[in-house]
Amino acid sequence: MLPGVGLFGTGQIMNVLVPLLREKGFEIKAIWGRTLKEAQEMAQSQKITFYTNKIDDVLLHKDVGLVFIACQPFLHAEISVKALGIGKHVVCDKPMGLHQIDAMKMVRASQYYPTLISLVSYSLRFLPAFTHMKRYLDEEIIGPIELVDVRVQIGKLFPEKFDWMCDGFMGGGVLNLVGSHIIDLVHYLLRLQAVRVHGIVRSYTLITPNINGIRHISAPDYCNFQMELPNGILVTVSIFTHTVPAKGFTQEVIICGSEGHLAVRGGDLFLFKTKSGLPPQLKEEALYVDVQDLHISTSESLLPRPYIKGYCKMIGALKEAFGAEEASWVKEPVLAAATFEDGLYVQAVLEAIHNSSNLRSWQRVKIKSDTPSNHDQIMRFARMSTM
């Protein structure tokens, strides 16, 4: 039996997430908003009966067994730790928090309650083009990996009204919102973590027609960074929004090996293969073409379609996990999903890129370890949530 879902957040992503969950058979039992008015407006538009601006009202709702967290990042750790402490499964949006300490709290709580789902919604892992790419990489179809190049163009980044996504100190900006997906994707595809990084993060768009006056945008709308992986593999990532909004979103991920390259453009996968002693082929071969259509409207979401399609696949995997016939649910369908430990690694890379941009130098990626005393405090906090 599928658990009832509690939602945290009232952003545009809810206009996509709610229909996706319902399409897969999940029932939305409650929604939380920063203010009661925001919660009420979203509840009415999505036909959700229970709404509130109090976190505990959703977590303690008797029909809620799974929570999706897509609110301000500084609340992610508090909600996740409390939810796990009272036996709720958790799917958290990116970024996991504002700092590594937030991510570490979530990791410790997930380790303390290992039978519960605790995932980060890095949805590109579930996009079919990337699942096929990973299989071909495992088969070494292009030989040893040498270089990864990622280019993302976003026609629109900021919402119509000012919120946390417009504020760099609150976790907004292309690096956190899109770059985190790319960092996790590279880790997923290659099973390697960055050793050091070099990056440039800039804010060019300070106002929009709807966001001006006293409040200005401080979230970065451009970033370019390099990640050095073990074995000398170099990853170059460029993400920017300086395109005509009508052109929309484009994304290209190319992984080059000694015998050719694999490329994902949008949701399609291509192969360019070279053979020793023979002239190179004249064009790429299409290995997978995405023809699946979404049955929901995505016009009101800032989330690009490939990310939404991956989200749909991830929710399908959740349904399969909870629908297991065994007495206790099985995690196997969601083994490909990003864990809180994966999210902690991504958070460490994000911090290193920000530091590199500020110091204008290469920075090593350091995952901070938790002290025993701090760990005990986190566990006490989690246990108190069950009382």
Short mmCIF file of C-alpha atoms in Angstrom, two decimals:
data_model
loop_
_atom_site.label_atom_id
_atom_site.label_comp_id
_atom_site.label_asym_id
_atom_site.label_seq_id
_atom_site.Cartn_x
_atom_site.Cartn_y
_atom_site.Cartn_z
CA MET A 1 0.00 0.00 0.00
CA LEU A 2 1.35 3.40 -0.96
CA PRO A 3 1.91 5.86 1.89
CA GLY A 4 0.11 9.19 2.05
CA VAL A 5 2.28 12.15 1.00
CA GLY A 6 2.98 15.37 2.84
CA LEU A 7 4.44 18.26 0.84
CA PHE A 8 6.68 21.07 2.07
CA GLY A 9 6.78 24.07 -0.23
CA THR A 10 4.48 26.12 -2.43
CA GLY A 11 6.81 26.94 -5.34
CA GLN A 12 6.12 26.31 -9.00
CA ILE A 13 7.58 22.82 -8.76
CA MET A 14 4.41 21.78 -6.91
CA ASN A 15 2.39 22.36 -10.08
CA VAL A 16 4.40 19.50 -11.59
CA LEU A 17 5.12 17.33 -8.54
CA VAL A 18 1.50 16.97 -7.42
CA PRO A 19 0.21 15.68 -10.81
CA LEU A 20 3.21 13.33 -11.09
CA LEU A 21 2.55 11.83 -7.67
CA ARG A 22 -1.16 11.42 -8.38
CA GLU A 23 -0.43 9.86 -11.76
CA LYS A 24 1.61 7.16 -9.98
CA GLY A 25 -1.16 6.51 -7.44
CA PHE A 26 0.08 8.52 -4.44
CA GLU A 27 -2.47 10.51 -2.43
CA ILE A 28 -1.55 14.00 -1.26
CA LYS A 29 -2.69 14.29 2.35
CA ALA A 30 -1.18 17.62 3.46
CA ILE A 31 0.82 20.62 2.30
CA TRP A 32 2.93 23.16 4.20
CA GLY A 33 3.58 26.75 3.19
CA ARG A 34 5.73 29.53 4.58
CA THR A 35 2.54 31.48 5.31
CA LEU A 36 -0.98 30.19 5.78
CA LYS A 37 -2.10 32.20 2.73
CA GLU A 38 0.53 30.57 0.48
CA ALA A 39 -0.41 27.12 1.76
CA GLN A 40 -4.11 27.79 1.23
CA GLU A 41 -3.64 29.08 -2.32
CA MET A 42 -1.57 26.07 -3.37
CA ALA A 43 -3.94 23.65 -1.61
CA GLN A 44 -6.94 25.12 -3.41
CA SER A 45 -5.26 25.11 -6.82
CA GLN A 46 -4.16 21.47 -6.41
CA LYS A 47 -7.27 20.29 -4.53
CA ILE A 48 -5.44 19.31 -1.33
CA THR A 49 -7.75 19.20 1.68
CA PHE A 50 -5.28 19.85 4.52
CA TYR A 51 -2.91 22.83 4.54
CA THR A 52 -0.88 24.55 7.24
CA ASN A 53 2.09 26.81 7.96
CA LYS A 54 3.25 24.65 10.89
CA ILE A 55 5.86 21.97 10.11
CA ASP A 56 4.76 19.58 12.84
CA ASP A 57 1.15 19.59 11.60
CA VAL A 58 2.28 17.83 8.43
CA LEU A 59 4.83 15.53 10.07
CA LEU A 60 2.35 14.37 12.74
CA HIS A 61 -0.52 13.94 10.29
CA LYS A 62 -1.70 10.34 10.81
CA ASP A 63 -2.11 9.67 7.08
CA VAL A 64 1.33 11.01 6.02
CA GLY A 65 4.04 8.38 5.64
CA LEU A 66 6.23 10.01 2.96
CA VAL A 67 7.31 13.66 2.81
CA PHE A 68 8.62 15.60 -0.18
CA ILE A 69 10.66 18.64 0.86
CA ALA A 70 10.86 21.43 -1.72
CA CYS A 71 10.94 24.56 0.41
CA GLN A 72 13.67 26.97 1.52
CA PRO A 73 16.98 25.04 1.89
CA PHE A 74 17.65 26.28 5.43
CA LEU A 75 14.64 24.19 6.56
CA HIS A 76 15.66 20.96 4.84
CA ALA A 77 17.76 19.57 7.69
CA GLU A 78 15.19 20.38 10.40
CA ILE A 79 12.31 18.78 8.50
CA SER A 80 14.32 15.73 7.37
CA VAL A 81 15.71 14.90 10.80
CA LYS A 82 12.30 15.30 12.45
CA ALA A 83 10.56 13.25 9.77
CA LEU A 84 13.01 10.35 9.99
CA GLY A 85 12.82 10.50 13.79
CA ILE A 86 9.09 9.76 13.76
CA GLY A 87 9.24 7.10 11.06
CA LYS A 88 8.48 9.06 7.89
CA HIS A 89 10.23 8.46 4.56
CA VAL A 90 11.91 11.53 3.05
CA VAL A 91 12.63 12.81 -0.44
CA CYS A 92 14.48 16.14 -0.28
CA ASP A 93 14.97 18.67 -3.05
CA LYS A 94 18.34 20.20 -3.90
CA PRO A 95 20.39 21.76 -2.46
CA MET A 96 20.32 19.71 0.75
CA GLY A 97 21.02 22.79 2.82
CA LEU A 98 23.01 25.99 3.02
CA HIS A 99 26.14 24.37 4.48
CA GLN A 100 27.73 20.96 4.94
CA ILE A 101 26.65 20.92 8.58
CA ASP A 102 23.01 20.82 7.40
CA ALA A 103 23.78 17.91 5.08
CA MET A 104 25.72 16.11 7.80
CA LYS A 105 22.75 16.28 10.18
CA MET A 106 20.61 14.65 7.50
CA VAL A 107 23.20 11.96 6.81
CA ARG A 108 23.49 11.04 10.49
CA ALA A 109 19.72 10.85 10.86
CA SER A 110 19.42 8.60 7.77
CA GLN A 111 22.14 6.31 9.15
CA TYR A 112 20.31 6.10 12.48
CA TYR A 113 17.10 5.03 10.69
CA PRO A 114 18.40 2.86 7.80
CA THR A 115 15.06 1.15 7.10
CA LEU A 116 13.51 4.45 6.00
CA ILE A 117 13.82 6.01 2.55
CA SER A 118 16.03 9.11 2.56
CA LEU A 119 16.76 10.43 -0.92
CA VAL A 120 17.78 13.62 -2.68
CA SER A 121 15.78 14.37 -5.84
CA TYR A 122 18.63 14.45 -8.35
CA SER A 123 16.28 13.32 -11.09
CA LEU A 124 18.75 13.14 -14.01
CA ARG A 125 19.89 9.75 -12.65
CA PHE A 126 16.53 8.35 -13.78
CA LEU A 127 16.40 9.93 -17.24
CA PRO A 128 16.55 6.95 -19.67
CA ALA A 129 19.29 8.54 -21.80
CA PHE A 130 21.62 8.64 -18.79
CA THR A 131 20.72 5.15 -17.56
CA HIS A 132 21.67 3.87 -21.03
CA MET A 133 24.82 6.03 -21.03
CA LYS A 134 25.88 4.56 -17.70
CA ARG A 135 25.43 1.02 -19.05
CA TYR A 136 27.58 1.78 -22.11
CA LEU A 137 30.24 3.39 -19.92
CA ASP A 138 30.31 0.29 -17.71
CA GLU A 139 30.87 -1.76 -20.88
CA GLU A 140 33.78 0.58 -21.81
CA ILE A 141 32.35 1.10 -25.27
CA ILE A 142 34.47 4.25 -25.72
CA GLY A 143 37.52 3.03 -23.85
CA PRO A 144 39.08 4.74 -20.81
CA ILE A 145 37.43 8.07 -19.96
CA GLU A 146 39.54 11.17 -20.55
CA LEU A 147 37.26 14.22 -20.58
CA VAL A 148 33.69 15.27 -19.69
CA ASP A 149 32.14 18.44 -21.11
CA VAL A 150 28.76 19.78 -19.99
CA ARG A 151 26.99 22.84 -21.39
CA VAL A 152 23.64 24.06 -20.10
CA GLN A 153 21.65 27.04 -21.38
CA ILE A 154 18.61 28.20 -19.43
CA GLY A 155 16.10 30.58 -20.96
CA LYS A 156 14.50 31.43 -17.60
CA LEU A 157 15.87 30.96 -14.10
CA PHE A 158 14.05 33.23 -11.66
CA PRO A 159 10.34 33.10 -10.72
CA GLU A 160 7.89 35.93 -11.31
CA LYS A 161 7.90 36.93 -7.64
CA PHE A 162 10.92 37.33 -5.36
CA ASP A 163 11.60 34.25 -3.23
CA TRP A 164 14.57 32.29 -1.88
CA MET A 165 15.63 31.22 -5.39
CA CYS A 166 16.51 34.88 -6.10
CA ASP A 167 18.78 35.09 -3.05
CA GLY A 168 22.30 33.66 -3.22
CA PHE A 169 22.59 33.47 0.57
CA MET A 170 19.37 31.43 0.76
CA GLY A 171 20.57 28.79 -1.71
CA GLY A 172 19.37 30.22 -5.03
CA GLY A 173 21.28 30.50 -8.31
CA VAL A 174 22.38 28.30 -11.20
CA LEU A 175 25.20 26.58 -9.32
CA ASN A 176 22.92 25.25 -6.56
CA LEU A 177 19.80 24.69 -8.66
CA VAL A 178 21.38 23.22 -11.82
CA GLY A 179 25.08 22.70 -11.09
CA SER A 180 24.25 20.39 -8.19
CA HIS A 181 22.40 18.10 -10.62
CA ILE A 182 25.44 18.00 -12.93
CA ILE A 183 27.89 17.30 -10.09
CA ASP A 184 25.72 14.42 -8.90
CA LEU A 185 25.24 13.13 -12.45
CA VAL A 186 29.00 12.92 -13.10
CA HIS A 187 29.44 11.08 -9.81
CA TYR A 188 26.62 8.66 -10.75
CA LEU A 189 27.92 7.96 -14.27
CA LEU A 190 31.62 7.56 -13.48
CA ARG A 191 31.52 6.46 -9.81
CA LEU A 192 34.28 8.98 -9.10
CA GLN A 193 34.41 11.99 -6.80
CA ALA A 194 36.11 15.28 -7.52
CA VAL A 195 39.52 15.80 -5.93
CA ARG A 196 39.74 19.55 -6.53
CA VAL A 197 37.81 22.23 -8.40
CA HIS A 198 38.20 25.63 -9.98
CA GLY A 199 35.21 27.84 -10.67
CA ILE A 200 33.76 31.23 -11.49
CA VAL A 201 30.33 32.19 -10.17
CA ARG A 202 28.74 35.50 -11.16
CA SER A 203 25.50 37.44 -10.75
CA TYR A 204 24.65 39.48 -13.84
CA THR A 205 20.86 39.76 -13.60
CA LEU A 206 20.08 42.03 -10.65
CA ILE A 207 16.53 43.03 -11.55
CA THR A 208 13.71 41.79 -13.76
CA PRO A 209 10.49 43.50 -14.87
CA ASN A 210 8.73 41.94 -11.86
CA ILE A 211 11.61 41.98 -9.35
CA ASN A 212 12.99 45.47 -8.79
CA GLY A 213 12.88 48.33 -6.33
CA ILE A 214 14.13 47.55 -2.83
CA ARG A 215 14.76 43.87 -3.48
CA HIS A 216 17.45 42.94 -5.97
CA ILE A 217 18.49 39.49 -7.18
CA SER A 218 21.72 38.25 -5.60
CA ALA A 219 21.64 34.64 -6.82
CA PRO A 220 24.23 33.86 -9.53
CA ASP A 221 22.92 33.35 -13.06
CA TYR A 222 26.27 32.20 -14.52
CA CYS A 223 28.87 29.66 -13.47
CA ASN A 224 31.76 27.88 -15.11
CA PHE A 225 33.77 25.29 -13.23
CA GLN A 226 36.24 22.46 -13.69
CA MET A 227 36.47 19.32 -11.60
CA GLU A 228 39.56 17.16 -11.50
CA LEU A 229 38.72 13.50 -10.91
CA PRO A 230 41.06 10.61 -10.10
CA ASN A 231 43.06 9.14 -13.03
CA GLY A 232 43.48 12.63 -14.51
CA ILE A 233 39.89 12.90 -15.80
CA LEU A 234 38.84 16.54 -16.26
CA VAL A 235 35.22 17.72 -16.13
CA THR A 236 34.29 21.13 -17.57
CA VAL A 237 30.85 22.59 -16.86
CA SER A 238 29.31 25.80 -18.20
CA ILE A 239 25.85 26.97 -17.09
CA PHE A 240 24.38 30.32 -18.11
CA THR A 241 21.07 32.08 -18.66
CA HIS A 242 22.14 34.70 -21.20
CA THR A 243 19.92 33.41 -23.98
CA VAL A 244 16.57 34.52 -25.38
CA PRO A 245 13.89 33.02 -23.06
CA ALA A 246 11.92 31.83 -26.10
CA LYS A 247 14.79 29.49 -26.99
CA GLY A 248 14.20 27.70 -23.74
CA PHE A 249 16.44 25.06 -22.21
CA THR A 250 19.27 23.12 -23.86
CA GLN A 251 21.67 20.68 -22.23
CA GLU A 252 24.55 18.67 -23.68
CA VAL A 253 26.65 16.15 -21.76
CA ILE A 254 29.61 14.68 -23.66
CA ILE A 255 31.89 12.00 -22.22
CA CYS A 256 35.03 11.44 -24.27
CA GLY A 257 37.14 8.30 -24.18
CA SER A 258 40.16 7.04 -26.07
CA GLU A 259 37.91 5.33 -28.67
CA GLY A 260 35.14 7.86 -29.18
CA HIS A 261 32.50 9.70 -27.20
CA LEU A 262 28.97 9.39 -25.83
CA ALA A 263 26.69 12.44 -25.87
CA VAL A 264 23.30 13.16 -24.35
CA ARG A 265 21.47 16.13 -25.85
CA GLY A 266 18.18 16.82 -24.15
CA GLY A 267 16.87 13.29 -23.70
CA ASP A 268 18.64 11.60 -26.65
CA LEU A 269 21.83 9.52 -26.54
CA PHE A 270 24.43 9.44 -29.34
CA LEU A 271 27.67 7.52 -29.93
CA PHE A 272 30.70 8.56 -31.97
CA LYS A 273 33.08 5.63 -32.31
CA THR A 274 36.65 5.60 -33.66
CA LYS A 275 38.51 2.44 -34.56
CA SER A 276 42.26 2.05 -34.66
CA GLY A 277 43.65 1.93 -38.19
CA LEU A 278 40.35 2.95 -39.81
CA PRO A 279 39.01 6.38 -40.80
CA PRO A 280 36.55 7.79 -38.25
CA GLN A 281 32.83 7.46 -38.92
CA LEU A 282 31.25 10.51 -40.50
CA LYS A 283 28.47 11.08 -38.01
CA GLU A 284 27.16 10.07 -34.61
CA GLU A 285 24.95 7.03 -34.17
CA ALA A 286 21.69 7.47 -32.26
CA LEU A 287 21.59 4.87 -29.48
CA TYR A 288 18.43 6.13 -27.76
CA VAL A 289 15.82 8.66 -28.88
CA ASP A 290 13.36 9.96 -26.30
CA VAL A 291 9.86 9.90 -27.75
CA GLN A 292 7.95 9.60 -24.48
CA ASP A 293 5.51 12.42 -23.86
CA LEU A 294 4.53 13.79 -20.47
CA HIS A 295 0.85 13.63 -19.60
CA ILE A 296 1.00 16.77 -17.50
CA SER A 297 1.47 20.47 -18.24
CA THR A 298 4.96 21.82 -17.54
CA SER A 299 4.36 25.40 -18.66
CA GLU A 300 4.19 26.74 -15.09
CA SER A 301 7.43 25.13 -13.92
CA LEU A 302 10.99 26.44 -14.06
CA LEU A 303 12.19 22.83 -14.04
CA PRO A 304 13.33 21.74 -17.56
CA ARG A 305 11.55 18.81 -19.21
CA PRO A 306 14.48 16.32 -18.95
CA TYR A 307 14.56 16.93 -15.20
CA ILE A 308 10.79 16.47 -14.96
CA LYS A 309 10.94 13.23 -16.96
CA GLY A 310 13.62 11.95 -14.62
CA TYR A 311 11.45 12.99 -11.67
CA CYS A 312 8.58 10.97 -13.15
CA LYS A 313 10.79 7.88 -13.41
CA MET A 314 12.02 8.37 -9.84
CA ILE A 315 8.47 8.56 -8.48
CA GLY A 316 7.68 5.40 -10.45
CA ALA A 317 10.60 3.68 -8.71
CA LEU A 318 9.25 4.86 -5.35
CA LYS A 319 5.87 3.36 -6.18
CA GLU A 320 7.54 0.05 -7.04
CA ALA A 321 9.51 0.09 -3.78
CA PHE A 322 6.46 0.69 -1.61
CA GLY A 323 4.41 -1.80 -3.63
CA ALA A 324 6.69 -4.71 -2.76
CA GLU A 325 4.80 -7.77 -1.51
CA GLU A 326 7.25 -8.53 1.29
CA ALA A 327 6.37 -7.67 4.86
CA SER A 328 8.90 -4.87 4.86
CA TRP A 329 9.30 -2.67 1.78
CA VAL A 330 12.26 -3.25 -0.52
CA LYS A 331 14.79 -0.52 -1.40
CA GLU A 332 16.03 -2.15 -4.61
CA PRO A 333 13.86 -0.10 -7.04
CA VAL A 334 15.38 3.14 -5.70
CA LEU A 335 18.99 1.98 -5.38
CA ALA A 336 19.91 4.22 -8.30
CA ALA A 337 18.62 7.30 -6.47
CA ALA A 338 20.92 9.79 -4.72
CA THR A 339 21.27 9.11 -1.02
CA PHE A 340 21.90 11.72 1.66
CA GLU A 341 25.58 10.67 1.55
CA ASP A 342 25.62 11.54 -2.16
CA GLY A 343 24.02 14.87 -1.31
CA LEU A 344 26.71 15.59 1.27
CA TYR A 345 29.40 15.05 -1.39
CA VAL A 346 27.61 17.43 -3.77
CA GLN A 347 27.36 20.02 -1.00
CA ALA A 348 31.13 19.76 -0.43
CA VAL A 349 31.81 20.34 -4.13
CA LEU A 350 29.45 23.34 -4.23
CA GLU A 351 31.26 24.93 -1.29
CA ALA A 352 34.65 24.31 -2.90
CA ILE A 353 33.48 25.99 -6.14
CA HIS A 354 32.21 29.03 -4.25
CA ASN A 355 35.51 29.23 -2.37
CA SER A 356 37.43 28.92 -5.63
CA SER A 357 35.44 31.74 -7.18
CA ASN A 358 36.10 33.99 -4.18
CA LEU A 359 39.81 33.12 -3.89
CA ARG A 360 40.45 32.73 -7.63
CA SER A 361 42.37 29.50 -7.19
CA TRP A 362 41.98 25.72 -7.30
CA GLN A 363 40.38 24.33 -4.13
CA ARG A 364 40.41 20.80 -2.77
CA VAL A 365 37.05 19.15 -2.10
CA LYS A 366 36.80 18.43 1.62
CA ILE A 367 33.90 16.50 3.12
CA LYS A 368 33.74 17.56 6.73
CA SER A 369 33.48 14.79 9.31
CA ASP A 370 31.10 15.06 12.22
CA THR A 371 32.39 15.04 15.80
CA PRO A 372 31.03 12.45 18.26
CA SER A 373 29.54 15.15 20.48
CA ASN A 374 27.73 16.76 17.57
CA HIS A 375 26.56 13.35 16.40
CA ASP A 376 25.07 12.66 19.84
CA GLN A 377 23.25 16.00 19.76
CA ILE A 378 21.77 15.19 16.36
CA MET A 379 20.55 11.80 17.54
CA ARG A 380 19.02 13.30 20.67
CA PHE A 381 17.19 15.81 18.49
CA ALA A 382 15.87 12.98 16.32
CA ARG A 383 14.72 10.91 19.30
CA MET A 384 12.98 13.94 20.85
CA SER A 385 10.92 14.24 17.67
CA THR A 386 9.34 10.84 18.42
CA MET A 387 7.99 11.94 21.80
#
